[in-house]
CSV table of C-alpha atoms in Angstrom, one decimal:
chain,number,residue,atom,x,y,z
A,463,MET,CA,176.8,-21.8,120.1
A,464,TRP,CA,176.7,-24.9,118.0
A,465,THR,CA,178.8,-26.8,115.7
A,466,VAL,CA,178.4,-28.6,112.4
A,467,LEU,CA,177.7,-32.6,112.0
A,468,LEU,CA,174.8,-34.3,110.4
A,469,LEU,CA,172.8,-36.0,113.1
A,470,LEU,CA,169.5,-35.0,114.4
A,471,LEU,CA,168.7,-35.8,117.9
A,472,LEU,CA,165.8,-37.8,119.6
A,473,ALA,CA,162.9,-37.4,117.1
A,474,SER,CA,160.4,-38.1,119.8
A,475,TRP,CA,162.3,-36.3,122.6
A,476,ALA,CA,162.7,-33.2,120.5
A,477,GLY,CA,159.8,-31.6,122.5
A,478,HIS,CA,161.5,-31.6,125.8
A,479,THR,CA,165.2,-31.9,124.9
A,480,GLU,CA,166.8,-29.0,123.2
A,481,ALA,CA,170.4,-29.5,122.2
A,482,GLN,CA,172.8,-26.7,122.7
A,483,GLY,CA,175.6,-28.2,120.2
A,484,ASN,CA,175.4,-29.2,116.4
A,485,LYS,CA,174.1,-32.0,114.3
A,486,VAL,CA,175.1,-34.5,111.7
A,487,LEU,CA,173.7,-33.6,108.3
A,488,GLN,CA,173.5,-35.8,105.2
A,489,GLY,CA,174.4,-38.8,107.3
A,490,GLN,CA,172.7,-42.0,108.3
A,491,GLU,CA,172.2,-44.2,111.4
A,492,CYS,CA,175.6,-45.5,112.4
A,493,GLU,CA,176.1,-49.2,112.7
A,494,PRO,CA,175.1,-49.7,116.6
A,495,HIS,CA,178.3,-49.4,118.7
A,496,SER,CA,180.6,-48.9,115.7
A,497,GLN,CA,181.8,-45.6,117.3
A,498,PRO,CA,182.6,-47.0,120.8
A,499,TRP,CA,184.4,-43.8,121.9
A,500,GLN,CA,181.3,-41.8,121.3
A,501,THR,CA,179.6,-40.1,124.3
A,502,ALA,CA,176.9,-37.8,125.1
A,503,LEU,CA,176.8,-34.9,127.7
A,504,PHE,CA,173.4,-34.7,129.5
A,505,GLN,CA,171.9,-32.0,132.0
A,506,GLY,CA,169.0,-34.2,133.3
A,507,GLU,CA,167.1,-35.4,130.2
A,508,ARG,CA,168.5,-32.7,128.1
A,509,LEU,CA,171.2,-33.6,125.6
A,510,LEU,CA,173.9,-30.8,125.7
A,511,CYS,CA,176.7,-32.1,123.4
A,512,GLY,CA,178.7,-35.0,122.2
A,513,GLY,CA,182.0,-36.1,123.5
A,514,VAL,CA,184.8,-38.5,123.0
A,515,LEU,CA,186.2,-41.2,125.4
A,516,VAL,CA,190.0,-40.9,125.6
A,517,GLY,CA,190.6,-42.8,128.7
A,518,SER,CA,188.9,-44.8,131.4
A,519,ARG,CA,188.1,-41.6,133.3
A,520,TRP,CA,188.5,-39.0,130.6
A,521,VAL,CA,186.2,-37.5,127.9
A,522,LEU,CA,187.2,-34.8,125.4
A,523,SER,CA,184.4,-32.2,124.2
A,524,ALA,CA,184.2,-28.6,123.3
A,525,ALA,CA,184.9,-25.9,125.7
A,526,HIS,CA,181.7,-24.2,125.0
A,527,CYS,CA,179.7,-27.3,126.3
A,528,LYS,CA,180.8,-26.7,129.8
A,529,LYS,CA,178.0,-26.6,132.4
A,530,THR,CA,178.1,-26.4,136.3
A,531,LYS,CA,176.6,-29.9,136.6
A,532,TYR,CA,176.0,-32.6,133.9
A,533,THR,CA,176.7,-36.2,133.3
A,534,VAL,CA,178.4,-38.3,130.5
A,535,ARG,CA,176.6,-41.2,128.9
A,536,LEU,CA,178.6,-43.9,127.4
A,537,GLY,CA,177.8,-46.9,125.2
A,538,ASP,CA,174.7,-45.4,123.9
A,539,HIS,CA,173.1,-45.7,120.4
A,540,SER,CA,169.3,-45.2,120.9
A,541,LEU,CA,168.7,-42.3,123.3
A,542,GLN,CA,165.1,-43.5,124.1
A,543,SER,CA,166.0,-47.2,124.9
A,544,LYS,CA,168.5,-48.6,127.3
A,545,ASP,CA,171.4,-50.1,125.5
A,546,GLU,CA,173.2,-53.1,127.1
A,547,PRO,CA,176.5,-51.4,127.3
A,548,GLU,CA,175.1,-48.0,128.3
A,549,GLN,CA,176.6,-46.3,131.3
A,550,GLU,CA,175.8,-42.7,132.8
A,551,ILE,CA,178.6,-41.2,134.9
A,552,SER,CA,178.7,-37.8,136.7
A,553,VAL,CA,181.4,-35.2,136.1
A,554,ALA,CA,184.2,-34.7,138.6
A,555,GLN,CA,186.0,-32.0,136.8
A,556,SER,CA,185.6,-29.9,133.6
A,557,ILE,CA,189.0,-28.5,132.5
A,558,GLN,CA,188.7,-26.0,129.5
A,559,TYR,CA,191.9,-25.2,127.8
A,560,PRO,CA,193.5,-22.3,129.4
A,561,CYS,CA,193.4,-19.9,126.4
A,562,TYR,CA,189.7,-20.5,125.8
A,563,ASN,CA,187.8,-17.3,125.8
A,564,ASN,CA,184.3,-18.1,127.2
A,565,SER,CA,183.1,-14.4,127.2
A,566,ASN,CA,183.3,-14.0,123.5
A,567,ASN,CA,180.8,-16.0,121.5
A,568,GLU,CA,182.4,-15.0,118.2
A,569,ASP,CA,185.8,-16.3,119.1
A,570,HIS,CA,186.0,-20.1,118.5
A,571,SER,CA,189.7,-20.4,119.4
A,572,HIS,CA,190.9,-23.2,121.7
A,573,ASP,CA,187.4,-24.7,121.9
A,574,LEU,CA,188.5,-27.8,123.8
A,575,MET,CA,187.7,-29.4,127.3
A,576,LEU,CA,188.9,-32.4,129.1
A,577,ILE,CA,186.2,-34.0,131.4
A,578,ARG,CA,187.3,-36.1,134.3
A,579,LEU,CA,184.6,-38.7,135.3
A,580,ARG,CA,183.8,-39.5,139.0
A,581,LYS,CA,184.6,-43.1,138.4
A,582,GLN,CA,186.1,-45.4,135.7
A,583,ALA,CA,184.0,-46.4,132.7
A,584,SER,CA,183.4,-50.0,132.4
A,585,LEU,CA,185.4,-50.7,129.1
A,586,GLY,CA,184.7,-53.3,126.4
A,587,PRO,CA,184.3,-53.6,122.8
A,588,LYS,CA,181.3,-51.3,122.9
A,589,VAL,CA,182.9,-48.6,125.1
A,590,LYS,CA,186.6,-47.9,124.6
A,591,PRO,CA,188.8,-45.0,124.3
A,592,ILE,CA,190.1,-43.7,121.0
A,593,ASP,CA,193.7,-42.9,120.2
A,594,LEU,CA,194.7,-39.1,119.9
A,595,ALA,CA,196.3,-37.7,116.7
A,596,GLU,CA,200.0,-36.9,117.0
A,597,HIS,CA,200.2,-35.9,113.4
A,598,CYS,CA,197.7,-33.7,111.7
A,599,ALA,CA,195.4,-34.9,109.1
A,600,LYS,CA,196.1,-34.1,105.4
A,601,ALA,CA,193.9,-32.4,102.9
A,602,GLY,CA,191.6,-34.9,101.2
A,603,GLN,CA,191.8,-37.5,104.0
A,604,LYS,CA,188.5,-39.4,104.4
A,605,CYS,CA,187.0,-39.1,107.9
A,606,THR,CA,183.7,-40.0,110.0
A,607,ILE,CA,181.8,-37.6,112.0
A,608,SER,CA,179.0,-38.7,114.4
A,609,GLY,CA,176.5,-37.5,116.8
A,610,TRP,CA,172.8,-37.2,117.9
A,611,GLY,CA,172.6,-33.5,116.7
A,612,THR,CA,169.8,-32.3,114.3
A,613,VAL,CA,169.7,-34.1,110.8
A,614,SER,CA,168.0,-30.9,109.3
A,615,SER,CA,168.8,-27.3,109.2
A,616,PRO,CA,167.6,-24.6,109.9
A,617,ARG,CA,164.5,-26.6,111.0
A,618,GLU,CA,165.7,-28.9,113.9
A,619,ASN,CA,165.0,-32.6,113.7
A,620,PHE,CA,166.8,-34.7,116.3
A,621,PRO,CA,167.1,-38.5,115.8
A,622,ASP,CA,166.9,-41.2,118.5
A,623,THR,CA,169.9,-43.0,117.3
A,624,LEU,CA,173.5,-42.1,116.6
A,625,ASN,CA,174.1,-40.8,113.1
A,626,CYS,CA,177.3,-40.9,111.1
A,627,ALA,CA,178.5,-39.1,108.0
A,628,GLU,CA,181.6,-39.4,105.6
A,629,VAL,CA,183.7,-36.2,105.1
A,630,GLU,CA,187.2,-35.2,103.9
A,631,ILE,CA,189.7,-32.8,105.3
A,632,PHE,CA,189.8,-29.4,103.6
A,633,SER,CA,193.0,-27.6,103.0
A,634,LEU,CA,193.7,-24.7,105.3
A,635,LYS,CA,193.6,-22.4,102.3
A,636,LYS,CA,190.0,-23.5,101.4
A,637,CYS,CA,189.0,-23.3,105.0
A,638,GLU,CA,190.2,-19.9,105.3
A,639,LYS,CA,188.4,-18.8,102.1
A,640,ALA,CA,185.1,-20.3,103.4
A,641,TYR,CA,185.5,-18.3,106.7
A,642,PRO,CA,187.8,-15.1,106.3
A,643,GLY,CA,189.6,-14.3,109.4
A,644,GLN,CA,187.9,-16.8,111.6
A,645,VAL,CA,190.1,-19.8,111.2
A,646,THR,CA,193.2,-20.4,113.4
A,647,ALA,CA,196.1,-22.8,113.4
A,648,GLY,CA,194.2,-24.8,116.1
A,649,MET,CA,191.4,-25.6,113.7
A,650,ILE,CA,190.7,-28.0,111.0
A,651,CYS,CA,187.9,-28.0,108.4
A,652,ALA,CA,186.0,-31.1,106.9
A,653,GLY,CA,183.0,-31.5,104.8
A,654,ASN,CA,182.0,-32.9,101.3
A,655,SER,CA,180.1,-31.9,98.1
A,656,ASN,CA,176.8,-33.2,99.5
A,657,GLY,CA,176.8,-30.9,102.5
A,658,ALA,CA,177.5,-33.6,105.1
A,659,ASP,CA,178.2,-31.6,108.3
A,660,THR,CA,177.8,-31.7,112.0
A,661,CYS,CA,175.1,-29.3,113.4
A,662,GLN,CA,173.0,-28.4,116.5
A,663,GLY,CA,173.6,-31.0,119.2
A,664,ASP,CA,176.8,-32.5,117.7
A,665,SER,CA,179.3,-30.0,119.3
A,666,GLY,CA,182.2,-31.9,121.1
A,667,GLY,CA,181.8,-35.0,119.1
A,668,PRO,CA,184.5,-36.8,117.1
A,669,LEU,CA,186.2,-36.3,113.6
A,670,VAL,CA,187.8,-39.8,113.2
A,671,CYS,CA,190.3,-40.4,110.4
A,672,ASP,CA,191.8,-44.0,109.9
A,673,GLY,CA,190.6,-44.8,113.5
A,674,ILE,CA,192.5,-41.8,115.2
A,675,LEU,CA,190.7,-38.8,116.7
A,676,GLN,CA,191.7,-35.7,114.7
A,677,GLY,CA,189.1,-33.3,115.6
A,678,ILE,CA,186.4,-32.2,118.1
A,679,THR,CA,183.3,-30.6,116.6
A,680,SER,CA,183.4,-26.9,117.3
A,681,TRP,CA,181.5,-24.6,115.0
A,682,GLY,CA,180.4,-24.0,111.3
A,683,SER,CA,177.7,-22.4,109.1
A,684,ASP,CA,174.2,-21.3,110.1
A,685,PRO,CA,172.2,-23.0,108.7
A,686,CYS,CA,174.5,-26.2,108.6
A,687,GLY,CA,175.4,-28.3,105.7
A,688,LYS,CA,176.4,-25.8,103.0
A,689,PRO,CA,179.0,-27.6,100.6
A,690,ASP,CA,181.1,-24.5,100.5
A,691,LYS,CA,181.1,-24.1,104.2
A,692,PRO,CA,182.6,-27.0,105.9
A,693,GLY,CA,182.4,-28.0,109.6
A,694,VAL,CA,185.1,-26.6,111.8
A,695,TYR,CA,186.8,-28.9,114.3
A,696,THR,CA,189.3,-28.2,117.1
A,697,SER,CA,192.5,-29.9,115.8
A,698,ILE,CA,193.6,-32.5,118.2
A,699,CYS,CA,197.1,-32.7,116.9
A,700,ARG,CA,197.7,-29.1,117.9
A,701,TYR,CA,196.7,-29.9,121.6
A,702,HIS,CA,198.0,-33.4,121.9
A,703,LYS,CA,200.7,-32.4,124.5
A,704,TRP,CA,198.3,-30.3,126.7
A,705,ILE,CA,195.8,-33.2,126.7
A,706,LYS,CA,198.4,-35.9,127.7
A,707,LYS,CA,200.0,-33.6,130.2
A,708,THR,CA,196.5,-32.7,131.8
A,709,MET,CA,195.4,-36.3,132.0
A,710,GLY,CA,198.8,-37.3,133.4
A,711,ASN,CA,198.6,-34.9,136.2
A,712,ARG,CA,195.3,-36.2,137.7
A,713,VAL,CA,194.4,-39.6,138.8
C-alpha cells in the first residue's frame, strides 16, 4: 500500500524506520516550514504516512494509513533533529470515509481519513491548517506535493528533511488512459514530464494548488516516477461536505 510523491524518508533512519506510504520523487528539500500544514504519522519511531492539518484538532490522511495506535507529528522539517515548532500529539479517533473498502488492496476508492487529535495543536506561522478545496482543480493547474517518502524507486532512499516537487493536474481522460478501469470520480491525477511523483512514505500527504488542498496522496505506479503514470490523489473537492460535516459533529 503506497502512494506516489517524490520524497525519500530519513536517510540515516532508513535502517529502522520502514515507511508504509509513498515518496516524493524528482523533488528537492522544501524551504523549512514552507508547508506548515504538513504532518507525519508515526508508530513509535516508524514513519507510517504523511498527513495534512485542516483544523486545530483535525488532520486528513489516506484511509489506508490507519493503525490502531499512532501519533501525529506537526511542525517538523528534519525528522532526526527537534525543530522549534515541532509537536507530537496522540490520536483520539481515526474516521475512515464510510465507503472505503479496507479489505480490498486493489480498490483505492474513497481513500480518505479524518484524524481527531487528543488535544489542540499550538498554531502559528509554522503550524497552521490549510483551506479545503470547494471547487475541483483544472487540468494543467500547477501544484505542490510534499513528504518524507523515498526519493528513489524501486530502491528506497528515505530523506531526513521534508521534500517538495512541482506537478500539474492531468485531465481525467489522460488519467484514465494511464490506469484503465482504476480511476474513479473521487480521484485526481498529477505529475510532470520529469517523473515528479509521490512514493513510498508519502501516502496521506498534500497536493496543494494555489494554497488550497486539492488532494491527498493515495496511490500510483510501481516503481514510482514514470512520466506517463502520474500520482493518484483522493480529490478533496469531492469529499468537502463529508469532511466539514464530520469535523462539525465532533468537538
